[in-house]
Amino acid sequence: MLLNIKNLVATVEDTEILKGVDLTVGLGEVHVIMGPNGAGKSTLANVLMGHPKYQVKDGAVEFNGEDLLDMDVDERAKKGIFMSFQHPQEIPGVALANFIRTAKREITEQKVNLLEFSKELVSKLNQLNMKQEYMDRSLNQGFSGGEKKKSEIVQMAMLKPKLAILDETDSGLDIDAIKVVYEEIQNMAQKDNSIILITHYSRILDFVKPDAIHVLKDGKIVATGDRSLADRIEAEGYDIFN
C-alpha cells in the first residue's frame, strides 16, 4: 500500500469541498478519477500536495506508511510525490533543464551528473516529440497549452516520483499528443511507481490501463469500477450517481 486516504474532509475559504474521501492506491497501480466540474477532483490533488489554500478538517492520509498531512510541501516532494497542474505556470528566466536538474538534486540530495542528465532529458523530449531547444527555454514561457502539458510529463519522467498526481493532463492536447503522453504515463507505472489520473475524458483509456476508475461527486467517491464504468459515464453522464 502506497497511499491510504480515510474520510478526508477539506475546505477552501471555509467552504467544504471534500466531504469524506476514501481511497487506497497500491504500488505500481494506476487510478483514474473522473467526475463533474466542482466535484473536488483538483481539490483532492492539491490537498495531497499540501497547497496552503486548502484546509484539512478531518480524516487521515498515509503515504508509504507515514502521515502525509504532517509533512510540508517540500518534504512531500522529497518523499516522492509529484503533481502536474491543470494550468501550468510560466516561470520566466528559469530554463526547463535547470529547473528539472535543480529539483532532481534537491529530491535525491545527490549531485547530478550533467552529461548523463542531458542525455536522458534529450531522450525524454524526443519520446514526447519535443525539440531539444526546449531544454534552454524558460519554463512554460511561450509554450502552447499542449507543450506545457508535455513539459510536465517530461518533469515527471525525469524525477521518477513514487506517486504522480496528474490533473487533467489531457486538456489542450490533440489526439496524437494524447497518445504520446499517455504511453509515457503508462511506462511510468512500474511496480514501485503509482499514478493518479484526474480526467473528464474516457478517451484516455484507449492508451492507459488503469487498475481502477473512481467517480468523485459532491466531495465523495461514489463509485469504483473498471473500463465499463467509464463507458457508462460516457453514455449516461454523472446524474446516474446519487
XYZ file of N, CA and C in Angstrom:
726
model
N 0.835 -1.191 0.000
C 0.000 0.000 0.000
C 0.878 1.252 0.000
N 0.668 2.114 -0.993
C 1.452 3.344 -1.080
C 0.699 4.522 -0.481
N -0.567 4.667 -0.863
C -1.385 5.798 -0.404
C -2.677 5.268 0.198
N -2.993 5.764 1.385
C -4.216 5.341 2.065
C -4.936 6.570 2.606
N -6.068 6.905 2.010
C -6.857 8.076 2.401
C -8.114 7.595 3.112
N -8.343 8.136 4.305
C -9.516 7.738 5.091
C -10.323 8.958 5.506
N -11.578 9.000 5.057
C -12.549 10.011 5.491
C -11.981 11.428 5.411
N -11.356 11.765 4.292
C -10.707 13.068 4.134
C -11.742 14.168 3.910
N -11.720 15.135 4.796
C -12.608 16.296 4.708
C -11.733 17.537 4.581
N -12.018 18.382 3.578
C -11.186 19.566 3.351
C -12.040 20.732 2.878
N -11.592 21.930 3.226
C -12.318 23.147 2.874
C -11.430 24.098 2.088
N -12.082 24.986 1.340
C -11.427 26.105 0.669
C -12.192 27.353 1.059
N -11.526 28.273 1.746
C -12.168 29.511 2.199
C -13.470 29.205 2.938
N -13.381 28.253 3.866
C -14.493 27.851 4.744
C -15.632 27.131 4.021
N -15.434 26.807 2.738
C -16.429 26.018 2.011
C -15.954 24.571 1.942
N -16.772 23.650 2.429
C -16.389 22.249 2.431
C -16.484 21.672 1.024
N -15.354 21.185 0.525
C -15.291 20.628 -0.824
C -15.190 19.105 -0.769
N -14.237 18.599 -0.007
C -14.123 17.151 0.191
C -14.902 16.777 1.442
N -15.776 15.780 1.311
C -16.740 15.507 2.381
C -16.634 14.078 2.918
N -15.419 13.546 2.874
C -15.200 12.197 3.385
C -14.714 11.259 2.291
N -13.549 11.569 1.723
C -12.981 10.772 0.625
C -12.201 9.588 1.197
N -12.465 8.411 0.660
C -11.718 7.198 0.983
C -11.103 6.650 -0.301
N -9.801 6.399 -0.268
C -9.113 5.913 -1.464
C -7.819 5.227 -1.057
N -7.548 4.088 -1.659
C -6.269 3.414 -1.455
C -5.620 3.162 -2.813
N -4.310 3.374 -2.869
C -3.538 3.164 -4.092
C -2.335 2.289 -3.746
N -2.212 1.165 -4.422
C -1.092 0.266 -4.180
C 0.101 0.591 -5.051
N 1.231 -0.002 -4.734
C 2.436 0.197 -5.530
C 2.232 -0.293 -6.957
N 2.652 0.515 -7.915
C 2.567 0.134 -9.316
C 1.194 0.259 -9.934
N 0.259 0.862 -9.210
C -1.119 0.956 -9.710
C -1.392 2.297 -10.382
N -2.319 2.263 -11.336
C -2.828 3.467 -11.990
C -4.297 3.605 -11.627
N -4.655 4.746 -11.035
C -6.044 5.008 -10.670
C -6.527 6.247 -11.415
N -7.703 6.140 -12.021
C -8.315 7.250 -12.739
C -9.458 7.800 -11.894
N -9.480 9.119 -11.724
C -10.566 9.783 -11.006
C -11.322 10.663 -11.987
N -12.612 10.390 -12.124
C -13.478 11.157 -13.003
C -14.578 11.801 -12.165
N -15.228 12.806 -12.738
C -16.319 13.450 -12.027
C -16.678 14.772 -12.667
N -17.851 15.296 -12.358
C -18.290 16.572 -12.936
C -17.464 17.735 -12.401
N -17.565 18.890 -13.053
C -16.889 20.093 -12.581
C -17.357 20.428 -11.167
N -16.403 20.843 -10.331
C -16.752 21.229 -8.978
C -16.921 20.078 -8.014
N -16.579 18.866 -8.445
C -16.774 17.691 -7.599
C -15.719 17.582 -6.506
N -14.553 18.213 -6.730
C -13.480 18.149 -5.749
C -12.235 17.441 -6.241
N -12.155 17.162 -7.540
C -11.014 16.406 -8.072
C -9.699 17.177 -7.889
N -9.683 18.436 -8.322
C -8.468 19.236 -8.181
C -8.181 19.555 -6.722
N -9.231 19.706 -5.935
C -9.045 19.930 -4.501
C -8.322 18.748 -3.872
N -8.721 17.540 -4.229
C -8.057 16.347 -3.706
C -6.576 16.355 -4.071
N -6.267 16.683 -5.316
C -4.874 16.721 -5.753
C -4.075 17.751 -4.951
N -4.642 18.922 -4.778
C -3.946 19.990 -4.068
C -3.777 19.689 -2.586
N -4.754 19.042 -1.995
C -4.635 18.643 -0.589
C -3.511 17.635 -0.419
N -3.428 16.664 -1.324
C -2.372 15.663 -1.239
C -0.985 16.286 -1.401
N -0.918 17.351 -2.220
C 0.373 18.003 -2.438
C 0.691 19.016 -1.354
N -0.309 19.426 -0.563
C -0.066 20.330 0.554
C -0.253 21.801 0.261
N -1.085 22.142 -0.727
C -1.346 23.551 -1.050
C -1.946 24.250 0.165
N -1.363 25.383 0.593
C -1.823 26.052 1.825
C -3.236 26.634 1.748
N -3.759 26.793 0.542
C -5.117 27.332 0.387
C -6.172 26.355 0.894
N -5.834 25.074 0.933
C -6.789 24.027 1.277
C -6.549 23.548 2.705
N -7.609 23.537 3.508
C -7.502 23.174 4.917
C -8.147 21.812 5.172
N -7.381 20.907 5.757
C -7.923 19.592 6.114
C -8.611 19.690 7.462
N -9.883 19.298 7.508
C -10.679 19.387 8.724
C -10.854 18.049 9.428
N -10.715 16.969 8.671
C -10.891 15.642 9.279
C -10.256 14.601 8.368
N -10.051 13.426 8.918
C -9.522 12.319 8.137
C -8.023 12.150 8.279
N -7.504 11.159 7.577
C -6.084 10.833 7.643
C -5.591 10.407 6.268
N -4.317 10.695 6.008
C -3.674 10.268 4.765
C -2.305 9.699 5.107
N -2.092 8.443 4.763
C -0.787 7.819 4.934
C -0.143 7.622 3.570
N 1.131 7.998 3.496
C 1.901 7.787 2.269
C 3.136 6.973 2.620
N 3.201 5.777 2.060
C 4.325 4.890 2.331
C 4.479 4.648 3.830
N 3.349 4.576 4.529
C 3.356 4.278 5.947
C 3.565 5.469 6.860
N 3.699 6.673 6.287
C 3.916 7.875 7.084
C 2.724 8.820 6.975
N 2.588 9.695 7.975
C 1.498 10.667 7.999
C 1.798 11.774 6.994
N 1.092 11.755 5.876
C 1.339 12.741 4.823
C 0.932 14.140 5.263
N -0.155 14.247 5.990
C -0.688 15.559 6.355
C 0.228 16.313 7.313
N 1.165 15.607 7.912
C 2.101 16.229 8.847
C 3.348 16.751 8.138
N 3.416 16.553 6.805
C 4.608 16.954 6.040
C 4.394 18.305 5.357
N 5.493 19.091 5.278
C 5.481 20.303 4.471
C 5.518 19.913 2.989
N 5.251 20.895 2.131
C 5.186 20.624 0.693
C 6.507 20.069 0.169
N 7.619 20.696 0.553
C 8.903 20.225 0.039
C 9.227 18.829 0.537
N 8.786 18.502 1.758
C 9.019 17.160 2.289
C 8.217 16.132 1.498
N 6.999 16.488 1.118
C 6.179 15.579 0.314
C 6.857 15.293 -1.021
N 7.430 16.329 -1.619
C 8.135 16.143 -2.889
C 9.356 15.240 -2.706
N 10.087 15.457 -1.622
C 11.272 14.643 -1.374
C 10.907 13.196 -1.063
N 9.725 12.979 -0.507
C 9.265 11.622 -0.221
C 8.814 10.891 -1.486
N 8.622 11.682 -2.580
C 8.307 11.028 -3.854
C 6.951 11.331 -4.432
N 6.347 12.480 -4.071
C 5.056 12.863 -4.656
C 5.288 13.973 -5.679
N 4.671 13.807 -6.835
C 4.771 14.782 -7.923
C 3.367 15.130 -8.377
N 3.143 16.417 -8.669
C 1.837 16.825 -9.177
C 2.011 17.661 -10.432
N 1.299 17.296 -11.479
C 1.235 18.141 -12.673
C -0.028 18.981 -12.580
N 0.088 20.227 -13.000
C -1.000 21.177 -12.785
C -1.959 21.216 -13.966
N -3.220 21.517 -13.637
C -4.225 21.693 -14.673
C -3.862 22.890 -15.556
N -3.301 23.918 -14.926
C -2.873 25.118 -15.656
C -1.421 25.430 -15.247
N -0.438 24.813 -15.904
C 0.969 25.021 -15.538
C 1.374 26.492 -15.635
N 2.155 26.929 -14.654
C 2.580 28.325 -14.594
C 3.836 28.561 -15.437
N 3.953 29.780 -15.972
C 5.157 30.185 -16.682
C 6.145 30.778 -15.680
N 7.422 30.392 -15.819
C 8.467 30.923 -14.931
C 9.572 31.517 -15.790
N 9.487 32.803 -16.096
C 10.499 33.448 -16.944
C 11.880 33.401 -16.297
N 12.897 33.168 -17.115
C 14.272 33.217 -16.647
C 14.789 31.922 -16.052
N 13.926 30.908 -15.941
C 14.345 29.609 -15.402
C 14.219 28.571 -16.513
N 15.330 28.121 -17.043
C 15.310 27.163 -18.152
C 14.750 25.826 -17.685
N 14.051 25.157 -18.578
C 13.445 23.865 -18.258
C 14.482 22.884 -17.713
N 15.626 22.793 -18.380
C 16.657 21.844 -17.952
C 17.167 22.181 -16.560
N 17.412 23.469 -16.292
C 17.910 23.881 -14.982
C 16.872 23.617 -13.889
N 15.616 23.837 -14.219
C 14.537 23.603 -13.266
C 14.487 22.126 -12.858
N 14.523 21.253 -13.848
C 14.444 19.815 -13.557
C 15.694 19.340 -12.825
N 16.858 19.820 -13.262
C 18.107 19.391 -12.628
C 18.157 19.827 -11.158
N 17.720 21.050 -10.886
C 17.706 21.537 -9.505
C 16.727 20.732 -8.654
N 15.544 20.458 -9.219
C 14.549 19.671 -8.490
C 15.080 18.272 -8.198
N 15.741 17.678 -9.179
C 16.286 16.326 -9.005
C 17.352 16.301 -7.916
N 18.198 17.328 -7.899
C 19.253 17.403 -6.885
C 18.657 17.563 -5.483
N 17.624 18.391 -5.382
C 17.004 18.617 -4.080
C 16.282 17.369 -3.576
N 15.641 16.656 -4.470
C 14.879 15.477 -4.075
C 15.799 14.315 -3.700
N 16.824 14.092 -4.516
C 17.716 12.959 -4.279
C 18.818 13.282 -3.278
N 19.058 14.600 -3.084
C 20.146 15.064 -2.222
C 21.487 14.517 -2.687
N 21.603 14.388 -4.015
C 22.842 13.908 -4.623
C 23.211 14.811 -5.805
N 24.491 14.881 -6.080
C 24.950 15.653 -7.229
C 24.470 14.997 -8.514
N 24.019 15.805 -9.461
C 23.506 15.299 -10.729
C 24.612 15.337 -11.776
N 24.906 14.188 -12.372
C 25.880 14.125 -13.450
C 25.319 14.834 -14.679
N 25.945 15.923 -15.074
C 25.388 16.776 -16.117
C 25.259 16.061 -17.451
N 26.272 15.277 -17.835
C 26.248 14.585 -19.124
C 25.131 13.546 -19.168
N 25.052 12.719 -18.127
C 24.008 11.695 -18.079
C 22.623 12.330 -18.025
N 22.512 13.407 -17.252
C 21.227 14.106 -17.143
C 20.791 14.640 -18.506
N 21.713 15.284 -19.220
C 21.374 15.883 -20.518
C 20.960 14.820 -21.529
N 21.662 13.686 -21.540
C 21.310 12.607 -22.459
C 19.906 12.079 -22.166
N 19.609 11.898 -20.891
C 18.296 11.381 -20.520
C 17.202 12.387 -20.856
N 17.467 13.672 -20.603
C 16.467 14.705 -20.890
C 16.179 14.790 -22.384
N 17.211 14.738 -23.203
C 17.019 14.760 -24.661
C 16.187 13.552 -25.086
N 16.462 12.402 -24.506
C 15.710 11.184 -24.830
C 14.228 11.344 -24.494
N 13.936 11.914 -23.332
C 12.539 12.106 -22.922
C 11.839 13.128 -23.817
N 12.543 14.188 -24.171
C 11.963 15.181 -25.083
C 11.634 14.542 -26.425
N 12.544 13.716 -26.936
C 12.306 13.045 -28.207
C 11.089 12.126 -28.135
N 10.964 11.408 -27.023
C 9.831 10.497 -26.860
C 8.496 11.235 -26.900
N 8.513 12.487 -26.440
C 7.282 13.275 -26.409
C 7.182 14.237 -27.591
N 8.031 13.998 -28.596
C 8.022 14.816 -29.819
C 8.238 16.307 -29.532
N 9.170 16.581 -28.616
C 9.554 17.955 -28.311
C 10.996 18.164 -28.757
N 11.277 19.327 -29.320
C 12.612 19.622 -29.822
C 13.586 19.861 -28.667
N 14.858 19.581 -28.941
C 15.899 19.732 -27.920
C 16.005 21.167 -27.426
N 15.618 22.116 -28.263
C 15.737 23.538 -27.884
C 14.888 23.890 -26.657
N 13.891 23.054 -26.346
C 13.051 23.333 -25.179
C 13.852 23.252 -23.885
N 14.985 22.565 -23.890
C 15.822 22.455 -22.699
C 16.238 23.825 -22.187
N 16.517 24.738 -23.105
C 17.072 26.041 -22.742
C 16.028 27.152 -22.701
N 14.779 26.807 -22.981
C 13.731 27.818 -22.935
C 13.185 27.955 -21.522
N 12.742 29.169 -21.184
C 12.169 29.398 -19.856
C 10.972 28.495 -19.648
N 10.825 27.998 -18.425
C 9.800 27.013 -18.101
C 8.412 27.499 -18.492
N 7.855 26.829 -19.503
C 6.484 27.053 -19.988
C 6.254 28.405 -20.657
N 7.257 29.284 -20.680
C 7.053 30.600 -21.276
C 6.989 30.489 -22.797
N 5.895 30.943 -23.374
C 5.702 30.856 -24.814
C 5.309 29.475 -25.292
N 5.104 28.545 -24.367
C 4.674 27.200 -24.737
C 3.178 27.219 -25.049
N 2.768 26.403 -26.001
C 1.334 26.212 -26.225
C 0.769 25.405 -25.060
N -0.558 25.302 -25.000
C -1.181 24.520 -23.936
C -0.703 23.080 -23.936
N -0.603 22.501 -25.118
C -0.138 21.123 -25.236
C 1.324 20.968 -24.852
N 2.156 21.971 -25.213
C 3.574 21.918 -24.871
C 3.786 22.019 -23.363
N 2.956 22.806 -22.714
C 3.047 22.918 -21.253
C 2.744 21.562 -20.599
N 1.728 20.874 -21.116
C 1.384 19.572 -20.549
C 2.488 18.543 -20.807
N 3.072 18.599 -21.996
C 4.193 17.697 -22.297
C 5.385 18.004 -21.395
N 5.621 19.286 -21.140
C 6.706 19.688 -20.256
C 6.535 19.086 -18.873
N 5.297 19.037 -18.384
C 5.019 18.445 -17.077
C 5.347 16.948 -17.080
N 5.034 16.279 -18.173
C 5.312 14.843 -18.262
C 6.814 14.587 -18.350
N 7.530 15.473 -19.030
C 8.994 15.370 -19.061
C 9.547 15.478 -17.646
N 9.025 16.429 -16.876
C 9.468 16.592 -15.488
C 9.191 15.316 -14.691
N 8.005 14.759 -14.849
C 7.647 13.529 -14.150
C 8.597 12.399 -14.520
N 8.843 12.258 -15.812
C 9.691 11.163 -16.278
C 11.118 11.297 -15.763
N 11.598 12.515 -15.618
C 12.964 12.734 -15.146
C 13.087 12.584 -13.627
N 12.049 12.976 -12.904
C 12.114 12.945 -11.436
C 11.724 11.584 -10.858
N 10.997 10.786 -11.651
C 10.635 9.414 -11.259
C 10.000 9.342 -9.860
N 8.884 10.017 -9.660
C 8.247 10.019 -8.337
C 7.624 8.669 -7.990
N 7.461 8.418 -6.699
C 6.750 7.220 -6.271
C 5.270 7.342 -6.602
N 4.728 8.571 -6.487
C 3.321 8.821 -6.812
C 3.222 10.083 -7.648
N 2.682 9.953 -8.850
C 2.428 11.103 -9.708
C 0.935 11.375 -9.734
N 0.561 12.614 -9.429
C -0.842 13.046 -9.462
C -0.976 13.974 -10.660
N -1.719 13.549 -11.674
C -1.803 14.279 -12.937
C -3.204 14.847 -13.109
N -3.307 16.174 -13.029
C -4.596 16.857 -13.037
C -4.950 17.323 -14.443
N -5.824 16.560 -15.101
C -6.321 16.885 -16.449
C -5.173 17.146 -17.429
N -4.232 16.226 -17.453
C -3.097 16.334 -18.364
C -3.544 16.317 -19.818
N -4.694 15.706 -20.102
C -5.147 15.577 -21.487
C -5.744 16.853 -22.054
N -6.107 17.832 -21.213
C -6.704 19.061 -21.737
C -5.655 19.847 -22.520
N -6.046 20.322 -23.686
C -5.129 21.072 -24.543
C -4.308 20.217 -25.475
N -4.503 18.902 -25.435
C -3.747 18.002 -26.300
C -4.618 17.477 -27.431
N -4.040 17.381 -28.635
C -4.777 16.725 -29.711
C -4.619 15.216 -29.541
N -5.304 14.457 -30.362
C -5.356 13.009 -30.162
C -3.985 12.359 -30.310
N -3.150 12.874 -31.223
C -1.807 12.309 -31.388
C -0.942 12.570 -30.166
N -1.060 13.793 -29.620
C -0.289 14.142 -28.427
C -0.763 13.346 -27.227
N -2.069 13.113 -27.126
C -2.608 12.305 -26.029
C -1.995 10.913 -26.051
N -1.906 10.343 -27.238
C -1.332 9.003 -27.372
C 0.117 8.979 -26.865
N 0.908 9.946 -27.286
C 2.319 10.006 -26.897
C 2.456 10.215 -25.392
N 1.671 11.137 -24.847
C 1.759 11.465 -23.420
C 1.342 10.284 -22.556
N 0.246 9.638 -22.923
C -0.250 8.573 -22.064
C 0.536 7.270 -22.211
N 1.218 7.112 -23.321
C 2.148 5.982 -23.427
C 3.294 6.173 -22.436
N 3.778 7.405 -22.298
C 4.845 7.688 -21.335
C 4.338 7.514 -19.906
N 3.091 7.933 -19.660
C 2.494 7.762 -18.335
C 2.374 6.278 -17.996
N 1.918 5.478 -18.948
C 1.781 4.045 -18.720
C 3.148 3.407 -18.446
N 4.169 3.862 -19.159
C 5.518 3.351 -18.939
C 6.025 3.672 -17.536
N 5.522 4.784 -16.997
C 5.957 5.226 -15.679
C 5.412 4.333 -14.574
N 4.272 3.713 -14.810
C 3.603 2.911 -13.782
C 4.247 1.536 -13.678
N 5.318 1.472 -12.934
C 6.002 0.220 -12.687
C 5.660 -0.263 -11.280
N 6.315 -1.316 -10.816
C 5.940 -1.893 -9.527
C 6.198 -0.943 -8.362
N 7.089 0.030 -8.549
C 7.404 0.952 -7.461
C 6.893 2.363 -7.710
N 6.154 2.591 -8.782
C 5.649 3.919 -9.123
C 4.148 3.849 -9.388
N 3.400 4.710 -8.748
C 1.945 4.713 -8.917
C 1.488 6.052 -9.472
N 0.291 6.047 -10.068
C -0.214 7.247 -10.731
C -1.693 7.429 -10.423
N -2.072 8.678 -10.130
C -3.469 9.074 -10.046
C -3.741 10.027 -11.204
N -4.647 9.654 -12.076
C -5.015 10.471 -13.234
C -6.381 11.097 -12.999
N -6.446 12.411 -13.072
C -7.719 13.123 -12.976
C -8.107 13.559 -14.371
N -9.306 13.181 -14.798
C -9.699 13.480 -16.179
C -11.207 13.570 -16.310
N -11.643 14.229 -17.378
C -13.056 14.253 -17.763
C -13.339 13.263 -18.887
N -12.270 12.775 -19.530
C -12.457 12.103 -20.808
C -12.090 10.622 -20.737
N -13.028 9.798 -21.136
C -12.772 8.359 -21.145
C -11.850 7.957 -22.286
N -11.579 8.872 -23.224
C -10.727 8.533 -24.375
C -9.309 8.170 -23.955
N -8.866 8.648 -22.785
C -7.508 8.305 -22.351
C -7.377 6.815 -22.087
N -8.510 6.141 -21.879
C -8.477 4.713 -21.583
C -8.117 3.883 -22.808
N -8.042 4.541 -23.956
C -7.537 3.860 -25.155
C -6.015 3.701 -25.088
N -5.371 4.464 -24.198
C -3.910 4.493 -24.164
C -3.314 4.096 -22.817
N -4.124 4.083 -21.767
C -3.627 3.726 -20.452
C -4.573 2.700 -19.831
N -4.026 1.783 -19.071
C -4.828 0.708 -18.494
C -4.866 0.859 -16.974
N -5.917 1.475 -16.450
C -5.978 1.698 -15.004
C -6.349 0.437 -14.227
N -5.895 0.389 -12.986
C -6.292 -0.692 -12.095
C -7.684 -0.436 -11.529
N -8.079 0.836 -11.488
C -9.421 1.175 -11.001
C -9.810 2.552 -11.516
N -11.110 2.725 -11.714
C -11.686 4.021 -12.076
C -12.639 4.428 -10.964
N -12.492 5.665 -10.485
C -13.320 6.158 -9.397
C -14.126 7.360 -9.872
N -15.343 7.471 -9.382
C -16.178 8.639 -9.657
C -16.240 9.484 -8.393
N -15.775 10.731 -8.502
C -15.839 11.681 -7.392
C -16.965 12.665 -7.682
N -17.932 12.713 -6.799
C -19.074 13.592 -6.979
C -19.500 14.143 -5.624
N -19.743 15.460 -5.600
C -20.165 16.123 -4.356
C -19.222 15.824 -3.204
N -17.921 15.762 -3.501
C -16.928 15.639 -2.455
C -16.685 14.252 -1.925
N -17.279 13.238 -2.566
C -17.069 11.856 -2.136
C -16.883 10.951 -3.338
N -16.167 9.844 -3.141
C -16.086 8.827 -4.182
C -17.343 7.976 -4.086
N -18.157 8.045 -5.138
C -19.479 7.410 -5.101
C -19.529 6.112 -5.889
N -18.493 5.826 -6.663
C -18.465 4.574 -7.424
C -17.030 4.237 -7.799
N -16.740 2.953 -7.860
C -15.427 2.458 -8.293
C -15.650 1.257 -9.199
N -14.914 1.207 -10.305
C -15.091 0.086 -11.227
C -13.979 0.016 -12.243
N -14.272 -0.634 -13.370
C -13.299 -0.800 -14.440
C -13.706 0.037 -15.648
N -13.198 -0.327 -16.814
C -13.469 0.451 -18.032
C -14.968 0.593 -18.298
N -15.730 -0.399 -17.924
C -17.170 -0.340 -18.172
C -17.824 0.816 -17.430
N -17.254 1.208 -16.288
C -17.788 2.347 -15.542
C -17.620 3.639 -16.343
N -16.451 3.805 -16.957
C -16.208 4.984 -17.787
C -17.119 4.992 -19.009
N -17.347 3.833 -19.595
C -18.244 3.749 -20.751
C -19.671 4.130 -20.359
N -20.064 3.732 -19.163
C -21.403 4.079 -18.688
C -21.536 5.586 -18.474
N -20.494 6.198 -17.940
C -20.499 7.648 -17.753
C -20.597 8.352 -19.099
N -19.838 7.848 -20.074
C -19.851 8.431 -21.418
C -21.251 8.394 -22.018
N -21.970 7.326 -21.749
C -23.304 7.148 -22.336
C -24.389 7.867 -21.555
N -24.258 7.893 -20.214
C -25.384 8.356 -19.398
C -25.080 9.590 -18.553
N -23.808 9.976 -18.444
C -23.463 11.149 -17.626
C -23.355 10.802 -16.154
N -23.114 11.829 -15.353
C -22.892 11.628 -13.924
C -24.190 11.637 -13.097
N -25.293 11.986 -13.724
C -26.551 12.040 -12.980
C -27.004 10.667 -12.494
N -26.410 9.615 -13.032
C -26.802 8.265 -12.578
C -26.302 7.965 -11.178
N -25.373 8.800 -10.684
C -24.839 8.607 -9.333
C -25.487 9.585 -8.379
N -26.237 9.081 -7.435
C -26.935 9.938 -6.482
C -26.096 10.183 -5.242
